[in-house]
Amino acid sequence: IDEILKKTSDLPAMPAAALAVMREADSQTSSAHSISAHLMQDQALTMRVLRLANSAFYGLARQVMSSQEAVVVLGTRTIRHLCLVASTYPWLSKPLAGYELGPEQLFNHSLAVAIGAQVIADQTGRLNRDEAFTAGLLHNIGKVAMSVWLENKIQAMQLLGERDGLAFDEVERKIFGHDHAEIGSALSESWNLPKPLVNAIKCHHHPEEVDNPSMLVDAIHVADFMAMSLGYGLGGDGLQYEFYDTSLTRLGISLDSVEEFAGQVIEGFDKHQTMFEKPAKAA
């Protein structure tokens, strides 16, 4: 894994200010001033967050002009959410030729998984919705690093998977020794993300492989299945992944429930798309 990461150019990076804002927002002693102080360390990130805050998604009566005002008006949890979206969009929206993903396709898939995981958290009441959204948005970061190594190989990998009855991540391991989920977990560890998030990224295709059963891992696994089934950001690997219904059992939901959740994912995804429209006009 270290060798792959060392030889991969243009690795995704999470801005230090974004990580600081996320940690501060989770702190019980945080304030609008302390959160905005971290955010203002990165001017470009601040501008992206303010643009999203003033989007049609929130429909504010007036435009917010500063990071501290945004925290006061929208709240710490929303700013955490915005900071995550604003900091990941630049590299999640890039085309990934190695996975046959066009512009924004990986971001669309990741956003759908994030929304799906949040829906599962809300409906089951068994995991933290903010943590679920974060894990969902970041679950496929390993693809950004792996894509360059798959270019001109994916068709052969698809044929190998079909011939040997292998899931796509198993083909990755057979050829490279590691799959995109393992690469993603290594990246997330380098960012010092909490262990539950690292585990969710690493085991989202194989929830049985996590050391201790984790509903966060299960939620990402099910949400990933939902997003793929709905056609969000399907690349060359498509639906070539195994689904574990044991995740449904641990979450206390059924396949019928997942079908019901799918409608909420579509609605939530469409609403989130308004974040990227032109800012709402000031009253």
mmCIF file of C-alpha atoms in Angstrom:
data_model
loop_
_atom_site.group_PDB
_atom_site.id
_atom_site.type_symbol
_atom_site.label_atom_id
_atom_site.label_comp_id
_atom_site.label_asym_id
_atom_site.label_seq_id
_atom_site.Cartn_x
_atom_site.Cartn_y
_atom_site.Cartn_z
ATOM 1 C CA ILE A 1 0.000 0.000 0.000
ATOM 2 C CA ASP A 2 2.810 2.415 0.900
ATOM 3 C CA GLU A 3 4.441 1.722 -2.460
ATOM 4 C CA ILE A 4 1.220 2.404 -4.379
ATOM 5 C CA LEU A 5 0.634 5.658 -2.496
ATOM 6 C CA LYS A 6 4.271 6.716 -2.872
ATOM 7 C CA LYS A 7 4.143 6.259 -6.654
ATOM 8 C CA THR A 8 0.719 7.833 -7.134
ATOM 9 C CA SER A 9 0.794 11.447 -8.253
ATOM 10 C CA ASP A 10 -1.967 13.924 -7.356
ATOM 11 C CA LEU A 11 -3.236 12.081 -4.281
ATOM 12 C CA PRO A 12 -6.403 13.553 -2.753
ATOM 13 C CA ALA A 13 -5.786 15.744 0.267
ATOM 14 C CA MET A 14 -8.113 16.952 2.983
ATOM 15 C CA PRO A 15 -7.333 20.583 3.891
ATOM 16 C CA ALA A 16 -6.014 20.937 7.434
ATOM 17 C CA ALA A 17 -8.613 23.647 8.080
ATOM 18 C CA ALA A 18 -11.441 21.296 7.095
ATOM 19 C CA LEU A 19 -10.217 18.593 9.455
ATOM 20 C CA ALA A 20 -9.857 21.179 12.233
ATOM 21 C CA VAL A 21 -13.398 22.475 11.662
ATOM 22 C CA MET A 22 -14.841 18.948 11.720
ATOM 23 C CA ARG A 23 -13.059 18.136 14.984
ATOM 24 C CA GLU A 24 -14.018 21.459 16.559
ATOM 25 C CA ALA A 25 -17.657 21.060 15.520
ATOM 26 C CA ASP A 26 -17.707 17.686 17.299
ATOM 27 C CA SER A 27 -16.304 19.212 20.487
ATOM 28 C CA GLN A 28 -18.696 19.977 23.342
ATOM 29 C CA THR A 29 -16.808 23.203 24.071
ATOM 30 C CA SER A 30 -16.940 24.605 20.518
ATOM 31 C CA SER A 31 -18.394 27.993 19.671
ATOM 32 C CA ALA A 32 -19.169 29.956 16.521
ATOM 33 C CA HIS A 33 -15.962 31.909 17.092
ATOM 34 C CA SER A 34 -13.738 28.836 17.578
ATOM 35 C CA ILE A 35 -15.153 27.042 14.520
ATOM 36 C CA SER A 36 -14.901 30.082 12.254
ATOM 37 C CA ALA A 37 -11.345 30.716 13.474
ATOM 38 C CA HIS A 38 -10.311 27.290 12.145
ATOM 39 C CA LEU A 39 -12.210 27.773 8.895
ATOM 40 C CA MET A 40 -10.635 31.173 8.207
ATOM 41 C CA GLN A 41 -7.193 29.535 8.134
ATOM 42 C CA ASP A 42 -8.039 28.487 4.560
ATOM 43 C CA GLN A 43 -9.380 31.343 2.451
ATOM 44 C CA ALA A 44 -10.301 29.189 -0.555
ATOM 45 C CA LEU A 45 -12.217 26.735 1.639
ATOM 46 C CA THR A 46 -13.993 29.619 3.394
ATOM 47 C CA MET A 47 -15.159 30.996 0.044
ATOM 48 C CA ARG A 48 -16.478 27.584 -1.069
ATOM 49 C CA VAL A 49 -18.319 27.099 2.237
ATOM 50 C CA LEU A 50 -19.913 30.561 1.988
ATOM 51 C CA ARG A 51 -20.978 29.861 -1.599
ATOM 52 C CA LEU A 52 -22.685 26.634 -0.529
ATOM 53 C CA ALA A 53 -24.204 28.326 2.532
ATOM 54 C CA ASN A 54 -25.801 30.939 0.273
ATOM 55 C CA SER A 55 -27.114 28.354 -2.204
ATOM 56 C CA ALA A 56 -30.742 27.591 -2.961
ATOM 57 C CA PHE A 57 -30.413 24.487 -0.759
ATOM 58 C CA TYR A 58 -30.708 26.597 2.401
ATOM 59 C CA GLY A 59 -32.922 29.341 1.023
ATOM 60 C CA LEU A 60 -31.702 31.959 3.490
ATOM 61 C CA ALA A 61 -33.579 35.246 3.613
ATOM 62 C CA ARG A 62 -30.276 37.114 3.285
ATOM 63 C CA GLN A 63 -26.769 36.205 2.261
ATOM 64 C CA VAL A 64 -24.245 35.365 4.964
ATOM 65 C CA MET A 65 -21.019 37.306 4.479
ATOM 66 C CA SER A 66 -18.599 35.748 6.962
ATOM 67 C CA SER A 67 -17.696 32.325 8.325
ATOM 68 C CA GLN A 68 -18.766 33.263 11.870
ATOM 69 C CA GLU A 69 -22.126 34.518 10.621
ATOM 70 C CA ALA A 70 -22.564 31.259 8.695
ATOM 71 C CA VAL A 71 -21.960 29.224 11.866
ATOM 72 C CA VAL A 72 -24.439 31.350 13.846
ATOM 73 C CA VAL A 73 -27.149 31.234 11.174
ATOM 74 C CA LEU A 74 -26.777 27.604 10.064
ATOM 75 C CA GLY A 75 -25.389 25.908 13.174
ATOM 76 C CA THR A 76 -22.257 23.896 13.863
ATOM 77 C CA ARG A 77 -23.545 20.611 12.426
ATOM 78 C CA THR A 78 -24.469 22.232 9.125
ATOM 79 C CA ILE A 79 -21.105 23.990 8.854
ATOM 80 C CA ARG A 80 -19.376 20.653 9.505
ATOM 81 C CA HIS A 81 -21.451 19.173 6.679
ATOM 82 C CA LEU A 82 -20.668 22.098 4.344
ATOM 83 C CA CYS A 83 -16.967 21.987 5.154
ATOM 84 C CA LEU A 84 -16.807 18.300 4.262
ATOM 85 C CA VAL A 85 -18.636 18.767 0.949
ATOM 86 C CA ALA A 86 -16.628 21.893 0.034
ATOM 87 C CA SER A 87 -13.268 20.261 0.765
ATOM 88 C CA THR A 88 -13.924 16.953 -1.045
ATOM 89 C CA TYR A 89 -15.801 18.183 -4.112
ATOM 90 C CA PRO A 90 -12.686 19.412 -6.012
ATOM 91 C CA TRP A 91 -11.104 15.951 -6.152
ATOM 92 C CA LEU A 92 -14.182 13.712 -5.948
ATOM 93 C CA SER A 93 -15.616 15.476 -9.007
ATOM 94 C CA LYS A 94 -12.613 14.765 -11.253
ATOM 95 C CA PRO A 95 -13.001 12.124 -13.990
ATOM 96 C CA LEU A 96 -11.333 8.788 -13.192
ATOM 97 C CA ALA A 97 -10.409 7.056 -16.432
ATOM 98 C CA GLY A 98 -9.228 3.934 -14.619
ATOM 99 C CA TYR A 99 -12.763 3.260 -13.360
ATOM 100 C CA GLU A 100 -14.496 4.670 -16.461
ATOM 101 C CA LEU A 101 -16.012 7.457 -14.380
ATOM 102 C CA GLY A 102 -16.739 10.794 -16.012
ATOM 103 C CA PRO A 103 -16.672 14.237 -14.352
ATOM 104 C CA GLU A 104 -18.678 14.373 -11.091
ATOM 105 C CA GLN A 105 -19.688 10.696 -11.305
ATOM 106 C CA LEU A 106 -17.596 9.660 -8.288
ATOM 107 C CA PHE A 107 -18.876 12.664 -6.341
ATOM 108 C CA ASN A 108 -22.480 11.834 -7.258
ATOM 109 C CA HIS A 109 -22.034 8.245 -6.102
ATOM 110 C CA SER A 110 -20.301 9.344 -2.896
ATOM 111 C CA LEU A 111 -22.998 11.926 -2.149
ATOM 112 C CA ALA A 112 -25.747 9.344 -2.728
ATOM 113 C CA VAL A 113 -24.013 6.937 -0.326
ATOM 114 C CA ALA A 114 -23.604 9.720 2.251
ATOM 115 C CA ILE A 115 -27.305 10.588 2.022
ATOM 116 C CA GLY A 116 -28.267 6.904 2.113
ATOM 117 C CA ALA A 117 -26.181 6.297 5.234
ATOM 118 C CA GLN A 118 -27.758 9.346 6.859
ATOM 119 C CA VAL A 119 -31.245 8.060 6.009
ATOM 120 C CA ILE A 120 -30.364 4.703 7.594
ATOM 121 C CA ALA A 121 -29.070 6.512 10.692
ATOM 122 C CA ASP A 122 -32.251 8.575 10.950
ATOM 123 C CA GLN A 123 -34.610 5.648 10.385
ATOM 124 C CA THR A 124 -32.893 3.176 12.698
ATOM 125 C CA GLY A 125 -31.683 5.589 15.390
ATOM 126 C CA ARG A 126 -28.716 3.286 15.858
ATOM 127 C CA LEU A 127 -25.789 5.420 14.661
ATOM 128 C CA ASN A 128 -24.624 9.024 14.453
ATOM 129 C CA ARG A 129 -26.034 10.718 11.332
ATOM 130 C CA ASP A 130 -23.080 13.126 10.929
ATOM 131 C CA GLU A 131 -20.582 10.284 11.176
ATOM 132 C CA ALA A 132 -22.675 8.297 8.680
ATOM 133 C CA PHE A 133 -22.658 11.173 6.174
ATOM 134 C CA THR A 134 -18.897 11.641 6.528
ATOM 135 C CA ALA A 135 -18.129 7.945 6.076
ATOM 136 C CA GLY A 136 -20.436 7.765 3.068
ATOM 137 C CA LEU A 137 -18.855 10.748 1.338
ATOM 138 C CA LEU A 138 -15.328 9.395 1.893
ATOM 139 C CA HIS A 139 -15.878 5.659 1.407
ATOM 140 C CA ASN A 140 -14.433 5.532 -2.129
ATOM 141 C CA ILE A 141 -11.463 7.889 -1.754
ATOM 142 C CA GLY A 142 -9.205 4.947 -2.573
ATOM 143 C CA LYS A 143 -10.486 5.017 -6.154
ATOM 144 C CA VAL A 144 -8.937 8.453 -6.631
ATOM 145 C CA ALA A 145 -5.533 6.960 -5.807
ATOM 146 C CA MET A 146 -6.051 3.654 -7.643
ATOM 147 C CA SER A 147 -7.497 5.031 -10.882
ATOM 148 C CA VAL A 148 -4.160 5.748 -12.557
ATOM 149 C CA TRP A 149 -3.081 2.126 -12.022
ATOM 150 C CA LEU A 150 -6.248 0.763 -13.648
ATOM 151 C CA GLU A 151 -6.089 2.797 -16.850
ATOM 152 C CA ASN A 152 -6.144 0.546 -19.933
ATOM 153 C CA LYS A 153 -6.647 -2.481 -17.661
ATOM 154 C CA ILE A 154 -10.287 -2.278 -16.606
ATOM 155 C CA GLN A 155 -11.730 -4.231 -19.532
ATOM 156 C CA ALA A 156 -9.315 -7.079 -18.896
ATOM 157 C CA MET A 157 -10.215 -6.910 -15.188
ATOM 158 C CA GLN A 158 -13.914 -7.102 -16.033
ATOM 159 C CA LEU A 159 -13.313 -10.195 -18.162
ATOM 160 C CA LEU A 160 -11.211 -11.787 -15.412
ATOM 161 C CA GLY A 161 -13.998 -11.158 -12.891
ATOM 162 C CA GLU A 162 -16.616 -12.688 -15.188
ATOM 163 C CA ARG A 163 -14.428 -15.684 -16.038
ATOM 164 C CA ASP A 164 -13.461 -16.513 -12.457
ATOM 165 C CA GLY A 165 -16.662 -15.364 -10.758
ATOM 166 C CA LEU A 166 -14.852 -12.658 -8.771
ATOM 167 C CA ALA A 167 -16.168 -9.385 -7.398
ATOM 168 C CA PHE A 168 -14.315 -6.339 -8.737
ATOM 169 C CA ASP A 169 -12.502 -5.655 -5.462
ATOM 170 C CA GLU A 170 -11.267 -9.272 -5.496
ATOM 171 C CA VAL A 171 -9.854 -8.684 -8.987
ATOM 172 C CA GLU A 172 -8.082 -5.571 -7.688
ATOM 173 C CA ARG A 173 -6.499 -7.615 -4.889
ATOM 174 C CA LYS A 174 -5.501 -10.370 -7.300
ATOM 175 C CA ILE A 175 -3.683 -7.922 -9.585
ATOM 176 C CA PHE A 176 -2.386 -5.257 -7.186
ATOM 177 C CA GLY A 177 -2.353 -7.042 -3.838
ATOM 178 C CA HIS A 178 -4.789 -4.466 -2.403
ATOM 179 C CA ASP A 179 -8.183 -3.069 -3.351
ATOM 180 C CA HIS A 180 -9.394 0.542 -3.446
ATOM 181 C CA ALA A 181 -11.003 0.220 -0.001
ATOM 182 C CA GLU A 182 -7.674 -0.707 1.614
ATOM 183 C CA ILE A 183 -5.919 2.134 -0.212
ATOM 184 C CA GLY A 184 -8.656 4.505 0.957
ATOM 185 C CA SER A 185 -8.291 3.424 4.571
ATOM 186 C CA ALA A 186 -4.540 4.067 4.394
ATOM 187 C CA LEU A 187 -5.237 7.570 3.085
ATOM 188 C CA SER A 188 -7.793 8.235 5.818
ATOM 189 C CA GLU A 189 -5.312 7.068 8.457
ATOM 190 C CA SER A 190 -2.753 9.533 7.064
ATOM 191 C CA TRP A 191 -5.356 12.269 7.686
ATOM 192 C CA ASN A 192 -5.735 11.037 11.290
ATOM 193 C CA LEU A 193 -9.442 10.353 10.862
ATOM 194 C CA PRO A 194 -11.173 8.505 13.727
ATOM 195 C CA LYS A 195 -10.873 4.713 13.684
ATOM 196 C CA PRO A 196 -14.616 4.095 13.062
ATOM 197 C CA LEU A 197 -14.377 6.137 9.826
ATOM 198 C CA VAL A 198 -11.203 4.324 8.763
ATOM 199 C CA ASN A 199 -12.942 0.981 9.334
ATOM 200 C CA ALA A 200 -16.005 2.077 7.348
ATOM 201 C CA ILE A 201 -13.809 3.019 4.390
ATOM 202 C CA LYS A 202 -11.760 -0.175 4.618
ATOM 203 C CA CYS A 203 -14.636 -2.642 5.055
ATOM 204 C CA HIS A 204 -17.504 -1.083 3.108
ATOM 205 C CA HIS A 205 -17.497 -3.984 0.636
ATOM 206 C CA HIS A 206 -16.826 -6.654 3.282
ATOM 207 C CA PRO A 207 -18.536 -5.676 6.560
ATOM 208 C CA GLU A 208 -17.749 -9.102 8.036
ATOM 209 C CA GLU A 209 -14.025 -8.289 7.988
ATOM 210 C CA VAL A 210 -14.158 -5.484 10.563
ATOM 211 C CA ASP A 211 -12.620 -6.512 13.906
ATOM 212 C CA ASN A 212 -15.796 -5.751 15.866
ATOM 213 C CA PRO A 213 -19.278 -5.562 14.305
ATOM 214 C CA SER A 214 -19.925 -1.936 13.364
ATOM 215 C CA MET A 215 -23.285 -0.464 12.420
ATOM 216 C CA LEU A 216 -21.420 2.375 10.699
ATOM 217 C CA VAL A 217 -19.709 -0.151 8.408
ATOM 218 C CA ASP A 218 -23.042 -1.904 7.859
ATOM 219 C CA ALA A 219 -24.777 1.385 7.020
ATOM 220 C CA ILE A 220 -22.135 2.305 4.429
ATOM 221 C CA HIS A 221 -22.300 -1.189 2.913
ATOM 222 C CA VAL A 222 -26.101 -0.986 2.536
ATOM 223 C CA ALA A 223 -26.029 2.642 1.351
ATOM 224 C CA ASP A 224 -23.375 1.750 -1.251
ATOM 225 C CA PHE A 225 -25.654 -1.030 -2.501
ATOM 226 C CA MET A 226 -28.559 1.436 -2.681
ATOM 227 C CA ALA A 227 -26.553 4.039 -4.596
ATOM 228 C CA MET A 228 -25.280 1.473 -7.095
ATOM 229 C CA SER A 229 -28.766 0.005 -7.553
ATOM 230 C CA LEU A 230 -30.129 3.495 -8.236
ATOM 231 C CA GLY A 231 -27.406 4.068 -10.844
ATOM 232 C CA TYR A 232 -25.532 6.900 -9.127
ATOM 233 C CA GLY A 233 -21.980 7.104 -10.472
ATOM 234 C CA LEU A 234 -21.703 3.586 -11.866
ATOM 235 C CA GLY A 235 -18.310 3.158 -13.478
ATOM 236 C CA GLY A 236 -16.658 0.238 -15.215
ATOM 237 C CA ASP A 237 -16.852 -1.848 -12.048
ATOM 238 C CA GLY A 238 -20.623 -1.366 -11.973
ATOM 239 C CA LEU A 239 -22.498 -3.777 -9.726
ATOM 240 C CA GLN A 240 -19.678 -6.312 -9.520
ATOM 241 C CA TYR A 241 -19.671 -6.396 -5.701
ATOM 242 C CA GLU A 242 -21.007 -8.863 -3.163
ATOM 243 C CA PHE A 243 -23.884 -7.846 -0.880
ATOM 244 C CA TYR A 244 -24.036 -9.086 2.724
ATOM 245 C CA ASP A 245 -27.573 -9.331 4.096
ATOM 246 C CA THR A 246 -26.056 -9.794 7.564
ATOM 247 C CA SER A 247 -25.629 -6.003 7.537
ATOM 248 C CA LEU A 248 -29.396 -5.664 7.241
ATOM 249 C CA THR A 249 -29.847 -8.017 10.191
ATOM 250 C CA ARG A 250 -27.488 -6.052 12.438
ATOM 251 C CA LEU A 251 -29.153 -2.779 11.468
ATOM 252 C CA GLY A 252 -32.572 -4.265 12.123
ATOM 253 C CA ILE A 253 -33.920 -3.500 8.630
ATOM 254 C CA SER A 254 -35.108 -5.532 5.643
ATOM 255 C CA LEU A 255 -34.730 -5.324 1.869
ATOM 256 C CA ASP A 256 -38.253 -3.877 1.789
ATOM 257 C CA SER A 257 -37.009 -1.108 4.096
ATOM 258 C CA VAL A 258 -34.097 -0.442 1.748
ATOM 259 C CA GLU A 259 -36.538 0.001 -1.140
ATOM 260 C CA GLU A 260 -38.443 2.541 0.955
ATOM 261 C CA PHE A 261 -35.210 4.347 1.876
ATOM 262 C CA ALA A 262 -34.282 4.576 -1.816
ATOM 263 C CA GLY A 263 -37.005 7.156 -2.410
ATOM 264 C CA GLN A 264 -35.584 9.322 0.374
ATOM 265 C CA VAL A 265 -32.100 9.002 -1.138
ATOM 266 C CA ILE A 266 -33.347 10.233 -4.517
ATOM 267 C CA GLU A 267 -35.171 13.140 -2.871
ATOM 268 C CA GLY A 268 -32.160 14.039 -0.722
ATOM 269 C CA PHE A 269 -29.770 13.792 -3.654
ATOM 270 C CA ASP A 270 -31.900 16.052 -5.851
ATOM 271 C CA LYS A 271 -32.147 18.604 -3.044
ATOM 272 C CA HIS A 272 -28.383 18.549 -2.452
ATOM 273 C CA GLN A 273 -27.804 19.272 -6.130
ATOM 274 C CA THR A 274 -29.248 22.735 -5.529
ATOM 275 C CA MET A 275 -26.112 23.445 -3.489
ATOM 276 C CA PHE A 276 -24.212 23.789 -6.747
ATOM 277 C CA GLU A 277 -26.636 26.148 -8.422
ATOM 278 C CA LYS A 278 -26.170 29.902 -8.381
ATOM 279 C CA PRO A 279 -26.351 31.485 -4.900
ATOM 280 C CA ALA A 280 -29.782 32.601 -3.752
ATOM 281 C CA LYS A 281 -30.396 36.313 -4.226
ATOM 282 C CA ALA A 282 -30.375 38.525 -1.166
ATOM 283 C CA ALA A 283 -33.811 39.665 -0.010
#
